[in-house]
Coordinates of C-alpha atoms in Angstrom, one line a residue:
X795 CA 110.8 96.7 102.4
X796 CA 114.1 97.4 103.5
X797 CA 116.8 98.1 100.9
X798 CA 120.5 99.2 100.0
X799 CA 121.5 101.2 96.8
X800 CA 124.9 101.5 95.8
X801 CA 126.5 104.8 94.8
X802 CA 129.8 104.1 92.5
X803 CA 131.9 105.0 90.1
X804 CA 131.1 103.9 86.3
X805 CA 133.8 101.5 86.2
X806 CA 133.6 100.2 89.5
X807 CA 129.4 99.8 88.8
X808 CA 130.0 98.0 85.8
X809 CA 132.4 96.0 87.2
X810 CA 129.8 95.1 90.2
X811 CA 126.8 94.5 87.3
X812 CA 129.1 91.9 85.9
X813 CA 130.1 90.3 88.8
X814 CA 126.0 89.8 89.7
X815 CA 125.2 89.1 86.0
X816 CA 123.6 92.0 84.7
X817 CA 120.8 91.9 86.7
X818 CA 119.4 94.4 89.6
X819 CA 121.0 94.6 93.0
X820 CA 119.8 92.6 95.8
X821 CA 118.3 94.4 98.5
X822 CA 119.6 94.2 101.6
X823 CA 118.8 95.3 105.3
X824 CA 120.5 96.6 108.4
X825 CA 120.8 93.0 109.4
X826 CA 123.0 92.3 106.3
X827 CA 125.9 95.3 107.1
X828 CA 125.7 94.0 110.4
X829 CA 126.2 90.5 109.4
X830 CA 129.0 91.7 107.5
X831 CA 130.6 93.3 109.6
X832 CA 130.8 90.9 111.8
X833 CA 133.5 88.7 109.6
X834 CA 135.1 91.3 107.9
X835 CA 138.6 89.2 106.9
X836 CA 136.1 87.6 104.2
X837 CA 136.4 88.7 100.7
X838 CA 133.9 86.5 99.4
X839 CA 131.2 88.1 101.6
X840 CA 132.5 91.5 100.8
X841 CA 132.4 91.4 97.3
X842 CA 129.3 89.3 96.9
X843 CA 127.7 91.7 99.0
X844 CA 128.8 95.0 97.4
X845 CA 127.9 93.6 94.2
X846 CA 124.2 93.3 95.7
X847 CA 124.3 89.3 94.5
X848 CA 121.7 87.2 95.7
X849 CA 123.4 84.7 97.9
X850 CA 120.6 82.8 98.7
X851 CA 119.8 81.8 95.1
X852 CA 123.1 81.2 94.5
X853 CA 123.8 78.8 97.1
X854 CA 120.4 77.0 96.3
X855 CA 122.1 76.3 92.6
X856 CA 125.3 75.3 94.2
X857 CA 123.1 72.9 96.7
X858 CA 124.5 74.5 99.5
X859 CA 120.7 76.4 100.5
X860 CA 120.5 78.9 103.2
X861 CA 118.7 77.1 106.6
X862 CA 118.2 80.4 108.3
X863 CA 115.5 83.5 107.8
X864 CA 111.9 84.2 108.8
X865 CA 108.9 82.4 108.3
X866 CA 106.0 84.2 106.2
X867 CA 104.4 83.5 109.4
X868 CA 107.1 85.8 111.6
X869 CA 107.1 88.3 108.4
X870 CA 103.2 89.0 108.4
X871 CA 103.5 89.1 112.8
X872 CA 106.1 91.6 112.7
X873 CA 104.3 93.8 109.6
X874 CA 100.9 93.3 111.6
X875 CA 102.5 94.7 114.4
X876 CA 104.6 97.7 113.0
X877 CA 101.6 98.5 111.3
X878 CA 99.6 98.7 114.9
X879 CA 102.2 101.2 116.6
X880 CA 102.8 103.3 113.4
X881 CA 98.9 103.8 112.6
X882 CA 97.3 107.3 113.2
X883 CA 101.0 109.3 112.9
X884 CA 102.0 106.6 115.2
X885 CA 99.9 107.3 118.0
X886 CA 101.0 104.8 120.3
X887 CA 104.1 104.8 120.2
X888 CA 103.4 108.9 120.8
X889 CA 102.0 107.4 124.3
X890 CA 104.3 105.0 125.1
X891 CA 107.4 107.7 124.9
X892 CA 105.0 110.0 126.7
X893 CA 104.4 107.8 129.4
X894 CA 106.4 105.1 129.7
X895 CA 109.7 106.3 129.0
X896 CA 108.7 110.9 130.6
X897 CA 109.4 111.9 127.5
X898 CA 107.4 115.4 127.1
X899 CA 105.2 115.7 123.6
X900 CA 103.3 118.0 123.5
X901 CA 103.1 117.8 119.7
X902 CA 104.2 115.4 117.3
X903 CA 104.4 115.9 113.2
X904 CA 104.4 113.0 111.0
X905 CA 106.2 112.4 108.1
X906 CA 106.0 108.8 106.3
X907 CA 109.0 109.2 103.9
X908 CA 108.3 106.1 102.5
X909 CA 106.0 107.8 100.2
X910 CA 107.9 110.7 98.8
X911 CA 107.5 109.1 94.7
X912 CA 105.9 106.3 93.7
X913 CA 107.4 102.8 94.9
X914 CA 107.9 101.4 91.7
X915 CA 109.3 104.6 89.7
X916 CA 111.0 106.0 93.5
X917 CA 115.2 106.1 93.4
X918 CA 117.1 106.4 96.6
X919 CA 118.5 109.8 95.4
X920 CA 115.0 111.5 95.6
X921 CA 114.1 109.5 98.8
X922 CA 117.7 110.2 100.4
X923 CA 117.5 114.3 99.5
X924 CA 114.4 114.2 100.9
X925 CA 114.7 112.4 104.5
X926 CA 118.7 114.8 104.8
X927 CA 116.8 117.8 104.2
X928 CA 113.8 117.6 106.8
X929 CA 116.3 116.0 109.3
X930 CA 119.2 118.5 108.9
X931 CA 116.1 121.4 109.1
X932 CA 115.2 119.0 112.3
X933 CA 118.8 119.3 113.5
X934 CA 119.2 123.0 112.9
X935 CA 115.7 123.8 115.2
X936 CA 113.5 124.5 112.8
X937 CA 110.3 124.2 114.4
X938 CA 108.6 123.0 111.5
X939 CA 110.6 119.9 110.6
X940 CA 108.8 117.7 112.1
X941 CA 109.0 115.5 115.3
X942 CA 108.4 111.5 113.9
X943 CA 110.3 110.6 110.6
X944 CA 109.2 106.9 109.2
X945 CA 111.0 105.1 107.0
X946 CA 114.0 107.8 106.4
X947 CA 116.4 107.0 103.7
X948 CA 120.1 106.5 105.4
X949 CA 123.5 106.7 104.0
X950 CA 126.8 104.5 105.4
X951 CA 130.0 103.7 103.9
X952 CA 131.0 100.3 103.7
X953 CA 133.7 99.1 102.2
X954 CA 134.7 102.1 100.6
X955 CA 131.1 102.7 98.9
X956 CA 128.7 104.8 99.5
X957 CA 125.3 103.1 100.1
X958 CA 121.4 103.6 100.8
X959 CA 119.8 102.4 103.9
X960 CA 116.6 102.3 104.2
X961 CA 115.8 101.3 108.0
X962 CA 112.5 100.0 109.4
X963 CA 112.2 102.3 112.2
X964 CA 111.1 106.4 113.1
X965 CA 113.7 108.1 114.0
X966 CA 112.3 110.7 117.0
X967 CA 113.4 114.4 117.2
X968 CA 112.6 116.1 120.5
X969 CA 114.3 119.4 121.6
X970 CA 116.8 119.2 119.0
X971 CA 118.1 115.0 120.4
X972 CA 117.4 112.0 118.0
X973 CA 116.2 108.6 118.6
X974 CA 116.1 105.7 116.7
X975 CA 113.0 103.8 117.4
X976 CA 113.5 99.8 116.5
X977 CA 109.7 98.2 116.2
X978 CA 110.6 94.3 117.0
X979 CA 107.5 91.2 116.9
X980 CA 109.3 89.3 119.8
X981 CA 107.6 89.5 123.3
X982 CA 109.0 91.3 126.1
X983 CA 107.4 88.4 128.9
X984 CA 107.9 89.7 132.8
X985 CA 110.3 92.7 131.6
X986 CA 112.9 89.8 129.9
X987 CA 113.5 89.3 125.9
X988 CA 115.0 86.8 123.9
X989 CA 118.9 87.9 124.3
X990 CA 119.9 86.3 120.9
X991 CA 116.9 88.8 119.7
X992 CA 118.1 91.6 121.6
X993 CA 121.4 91.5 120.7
X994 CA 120.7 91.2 116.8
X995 CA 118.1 94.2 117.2
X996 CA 121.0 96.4 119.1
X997 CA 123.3 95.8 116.2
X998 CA 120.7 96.5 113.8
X999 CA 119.7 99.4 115.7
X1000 CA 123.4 100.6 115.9
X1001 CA 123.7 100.9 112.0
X1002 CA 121.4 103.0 112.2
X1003 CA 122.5 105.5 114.7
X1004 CA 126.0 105.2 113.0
X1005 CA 124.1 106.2 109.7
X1006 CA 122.4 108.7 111.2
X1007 CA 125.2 110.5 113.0
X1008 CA 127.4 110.1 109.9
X1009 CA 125.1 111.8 107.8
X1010 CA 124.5 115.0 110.7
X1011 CA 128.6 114.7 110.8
X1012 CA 129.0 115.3 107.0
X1013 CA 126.5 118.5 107.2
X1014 CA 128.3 120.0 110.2
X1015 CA 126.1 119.1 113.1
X1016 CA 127.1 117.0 116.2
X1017 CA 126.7 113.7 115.6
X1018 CA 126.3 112.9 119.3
X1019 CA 122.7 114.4 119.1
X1020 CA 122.0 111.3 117.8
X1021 CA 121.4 109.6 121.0
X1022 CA 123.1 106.4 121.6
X1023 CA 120.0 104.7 124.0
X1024 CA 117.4 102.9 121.2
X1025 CA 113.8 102.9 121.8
X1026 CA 113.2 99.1 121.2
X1027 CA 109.4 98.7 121.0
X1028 CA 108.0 95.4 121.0
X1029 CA 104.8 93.3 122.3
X1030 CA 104.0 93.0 126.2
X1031 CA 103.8 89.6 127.6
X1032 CA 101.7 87.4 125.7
X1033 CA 99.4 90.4 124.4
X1034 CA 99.6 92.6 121.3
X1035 CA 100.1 95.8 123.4
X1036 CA 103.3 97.6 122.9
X1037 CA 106.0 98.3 125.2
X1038 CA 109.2 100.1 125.0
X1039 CA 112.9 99.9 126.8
X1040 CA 116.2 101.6 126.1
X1041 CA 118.9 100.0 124.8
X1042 CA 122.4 101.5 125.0
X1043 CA 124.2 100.9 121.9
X1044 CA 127.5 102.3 122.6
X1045 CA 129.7 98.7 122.4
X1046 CA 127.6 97.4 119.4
X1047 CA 128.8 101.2 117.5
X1048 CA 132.5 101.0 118.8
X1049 CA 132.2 97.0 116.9
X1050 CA 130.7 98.6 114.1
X1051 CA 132.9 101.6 113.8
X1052 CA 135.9 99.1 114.5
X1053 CA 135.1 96.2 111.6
X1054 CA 133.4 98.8 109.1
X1055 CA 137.0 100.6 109.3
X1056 CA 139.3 97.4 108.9
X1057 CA 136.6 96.4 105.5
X1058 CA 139.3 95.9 102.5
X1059 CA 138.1 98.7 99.8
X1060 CA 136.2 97.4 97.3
X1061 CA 138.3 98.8 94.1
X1062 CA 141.3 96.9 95.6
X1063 CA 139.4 93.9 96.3
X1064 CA 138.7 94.1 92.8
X1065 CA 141.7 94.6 91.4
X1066 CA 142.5 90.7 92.8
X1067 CA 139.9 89.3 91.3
X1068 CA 139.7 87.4 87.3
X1069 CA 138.3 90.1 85.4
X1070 CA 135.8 88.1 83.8
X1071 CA 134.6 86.9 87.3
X1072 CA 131.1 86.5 87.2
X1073 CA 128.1 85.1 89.3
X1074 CA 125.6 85.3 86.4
X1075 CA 123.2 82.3 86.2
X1076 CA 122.4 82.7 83.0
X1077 CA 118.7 82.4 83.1
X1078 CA 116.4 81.3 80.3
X1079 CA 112.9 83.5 79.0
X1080 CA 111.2 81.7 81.6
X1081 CA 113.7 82.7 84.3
X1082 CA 115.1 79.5 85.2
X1083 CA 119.5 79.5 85.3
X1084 CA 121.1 77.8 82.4
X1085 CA 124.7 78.1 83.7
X1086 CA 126.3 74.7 85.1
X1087 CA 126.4 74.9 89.1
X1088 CA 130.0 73.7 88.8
X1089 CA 131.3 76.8 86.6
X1090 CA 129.5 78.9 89.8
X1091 CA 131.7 76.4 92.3
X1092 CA 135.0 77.4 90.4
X1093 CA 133.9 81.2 90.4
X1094 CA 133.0 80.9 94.4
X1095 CA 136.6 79.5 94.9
X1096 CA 138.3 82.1 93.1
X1097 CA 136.9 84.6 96.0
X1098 CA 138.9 84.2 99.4
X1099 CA 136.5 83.2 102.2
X1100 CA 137.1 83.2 106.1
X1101 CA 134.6 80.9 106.6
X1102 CA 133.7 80.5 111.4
X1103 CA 131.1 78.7 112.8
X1104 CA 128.9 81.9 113.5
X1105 CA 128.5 82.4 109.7
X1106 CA 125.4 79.7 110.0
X1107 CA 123.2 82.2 111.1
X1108 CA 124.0 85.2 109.3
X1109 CA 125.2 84.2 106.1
X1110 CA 123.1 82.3 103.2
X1111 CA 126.8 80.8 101.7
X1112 CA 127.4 79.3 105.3
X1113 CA 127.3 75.7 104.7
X1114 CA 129.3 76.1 100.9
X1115 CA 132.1 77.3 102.8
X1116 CA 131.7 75.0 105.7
X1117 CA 132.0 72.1 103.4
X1118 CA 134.7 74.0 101.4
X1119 CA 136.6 74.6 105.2
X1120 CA 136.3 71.3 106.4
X1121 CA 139.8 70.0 107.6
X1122 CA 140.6 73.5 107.9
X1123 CA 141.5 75.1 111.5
X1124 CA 139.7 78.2 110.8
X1125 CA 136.3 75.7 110.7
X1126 CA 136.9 75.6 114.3
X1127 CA 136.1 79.2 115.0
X1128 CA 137.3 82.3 115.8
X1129 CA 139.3 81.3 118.9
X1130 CA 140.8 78.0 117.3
X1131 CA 141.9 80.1 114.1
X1132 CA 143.6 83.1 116.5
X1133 CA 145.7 80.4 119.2
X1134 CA 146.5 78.0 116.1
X1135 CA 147.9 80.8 114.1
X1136 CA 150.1 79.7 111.1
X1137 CA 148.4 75.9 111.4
X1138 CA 145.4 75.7 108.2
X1139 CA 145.0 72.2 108.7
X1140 CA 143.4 69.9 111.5
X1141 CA 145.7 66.8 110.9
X1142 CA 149.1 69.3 110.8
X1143 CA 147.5 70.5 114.4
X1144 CA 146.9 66.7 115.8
X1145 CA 150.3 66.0 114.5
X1146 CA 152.1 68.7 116.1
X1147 CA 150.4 68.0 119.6
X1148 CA 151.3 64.4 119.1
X1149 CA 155.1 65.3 118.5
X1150 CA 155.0 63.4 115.5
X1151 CA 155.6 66.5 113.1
X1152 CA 158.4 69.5 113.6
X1153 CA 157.1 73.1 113.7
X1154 CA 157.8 75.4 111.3
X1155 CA 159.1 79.0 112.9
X1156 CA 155.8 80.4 112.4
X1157 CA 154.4 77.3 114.2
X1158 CA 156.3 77.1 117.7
X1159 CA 154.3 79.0 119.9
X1160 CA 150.9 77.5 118.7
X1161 CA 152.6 74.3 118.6
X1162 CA 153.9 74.7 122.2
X1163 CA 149.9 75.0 123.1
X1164 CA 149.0 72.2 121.3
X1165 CA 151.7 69.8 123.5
X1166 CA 150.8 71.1 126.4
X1167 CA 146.3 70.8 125.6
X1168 CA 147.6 66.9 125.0
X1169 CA 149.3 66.4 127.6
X1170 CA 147.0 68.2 130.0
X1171 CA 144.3 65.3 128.4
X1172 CA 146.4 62.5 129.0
X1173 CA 146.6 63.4 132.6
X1174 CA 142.8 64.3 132.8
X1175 CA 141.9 60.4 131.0
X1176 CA 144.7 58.9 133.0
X1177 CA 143.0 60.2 136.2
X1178 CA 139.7 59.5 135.3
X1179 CA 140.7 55.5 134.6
X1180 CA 142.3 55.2 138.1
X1181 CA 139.4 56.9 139.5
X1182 CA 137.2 54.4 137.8

């Protein structure tokens, strides 16, 4: 299982345990930070996040529920087949990055770092000091490091906090270069991939590396050993057999770089918030919430959200704040909120384009666009009834 721990202060932690209720951090994945990052103007998002709350229950409560995520089906596949490459010290993937990609092995050492204490007693601080050291002794030549690292525990700042990544993948050492190895359950079919897939496993892929090279950055190595071409390993064709590409990462690290850089810090974001904010849901001995969904509502609202139509399908809140948005510009997306700067609301926008209100200062130039989009329409409908 994939998962995030945060490293904070004592206030700032207890602070974060209120906010969530008391109860233990949601775990989160590579897809999460990258979700994230990806709408980094939202607060909400930020600090639900960074308190490790579980979104998708709360927006169940709120009867806003989450319509996106894998099936059990997709889950079990894509175990089924990480399992298959990584068995026997990952012996084939050891053949496909011998003979698919030239890659000379002439030995590989193993090390599943997802065993380093028990599961249930394990805490990232063991796990992390464990995976730095053998892949700073990788970076610094030893020849005894090892050459395949599974499961090795990651650290990334985001939003001003330190936290734990624990990645999915094996991170490859040969002659002193790393690669991160990303083990996908979609088919590759005649050389081609889902590009919605691909896309979402470069990103993922790319918090990694970032991780990675941060991490050999903070110790003194060159980061750029990290390389920034991704083995993405995934079935061939209609068969179970694996196959692996290379996947340059380099725009999906300058985004990440970019956005993770902009994050508000999560002490200020704090700082704006009711102190008594809390997501708690109050549950009873027998686990189920006691707290009224509409004392959860006024706490969500209280939170500033920048709620675009891309949320959907990376955020379990997405349709709360879509209701919460509708009439809004910013509902519109990205590209609607950035052209109709200073305009919040749909019917000041049709109004504006109509004539029938007066622009504010702030308003002139989106206004300008507005009046010219409706008179551009007339003319198109106009010419389309004389055709007709």
């Amino acid at each position: 299982m994939t998962s995030i721990s945060m490293g904070t202060s004592r206030s700032t932690a207890e602070r974060l345990a209120a906010i969530r209720g008391g109860v233990k951090p949601k775990r989160h994945n590579a897809r999460t930070i990258a979700a994230l990052t990806r709408n980094p103007g939202c607060a909400r998002r930020a600090v639900l996040d960074t308190a490790g709350v579980d979104k998708q229950r709360l927006a169940a409560y709120v009867d806003f529920p989450a319509r996106f995520g894998q099936s059990g089906f997709a889950i079990a596949r894509g175990n089924a087949f990480e399992a298959q490459v990584k068995a026997s010290g990952a012996a084939e993937l050891v053949k496909l990055l011998r003979e698919r990609l030239g890659l000379p092995i002439p030995e590989v050492a193993y090390d599943d770092l997802e065993t380093v204490t028990g599961r249930e007693n394990e805490t990232p601080e063991v796990r992390y000091a464990r995976s730095r050291a053998l892949l700073l002794r990788a970076a610094a030549g030893d020849s005894d490091a090892g050459t395949l690292f599974d499961h090795p525990l990651l650290g990334l700042d985001v939003a001003g906090q330190r936290v734990y990544l624990e990645p999915d993948l094996i991170a490859f050492q040969h002659e002193g270069r790393f690669h991160v190895v990303e083990i996908k359950s979609f088919a590759v079919v005649d050389g081609q991939a889902d590009p919605g897939k691909v896309s979402a496993a470069a990103i993922q892929s790319a918090v990694y590396v970032l991780a990675m090279r941060q991490m050999l950055a903070e110790a003194g190595h060159d980061p750029e050993i990290v390389a920034h071409d991704v083995v993405l390993v995934c079935p061939r064709d209609f068969s179970n057999q694996p196959t692996a590409v290379l996947v340059d990462v380099r725009k999906q690290l300058a985004v990440l770089r970019r956005q993770l850089g902009r994050m508000t810090k999560v002490d200020a974001m704090l700082a704006a918030l009711p102190p008594n904010l809390s997501f708690d849901l109050a549950p009873d001995a027998d686990g189920v919430p006691t707290r009224a969904p509409e004392a959860l509502v006024d706490a969500l609202q209280t939170v500033d959200a920048r709620y675009a139509p891309d949320c959907l399908s990376v955020c379990e809140l997405a349709y709360f704040c879509r209701a919460e948005a509708r009439g809004c510009t910013a509902a519109l997306g990205t590209s609607a909120r950035e052209e109709l700067g200073g305009i919040e609301r749909v019917e000041t926008a049709l109004g504006l384009a109509k004539g029938e209100l007066t622009p504010a200062e702030e308003q002139e130039e989106a206004a300008a666009l507005l009046r010219n989009a409706a008179r551009l329409r007339a003319e198109l409908v106009a010419a389309a009834g004389a055709a007709g």
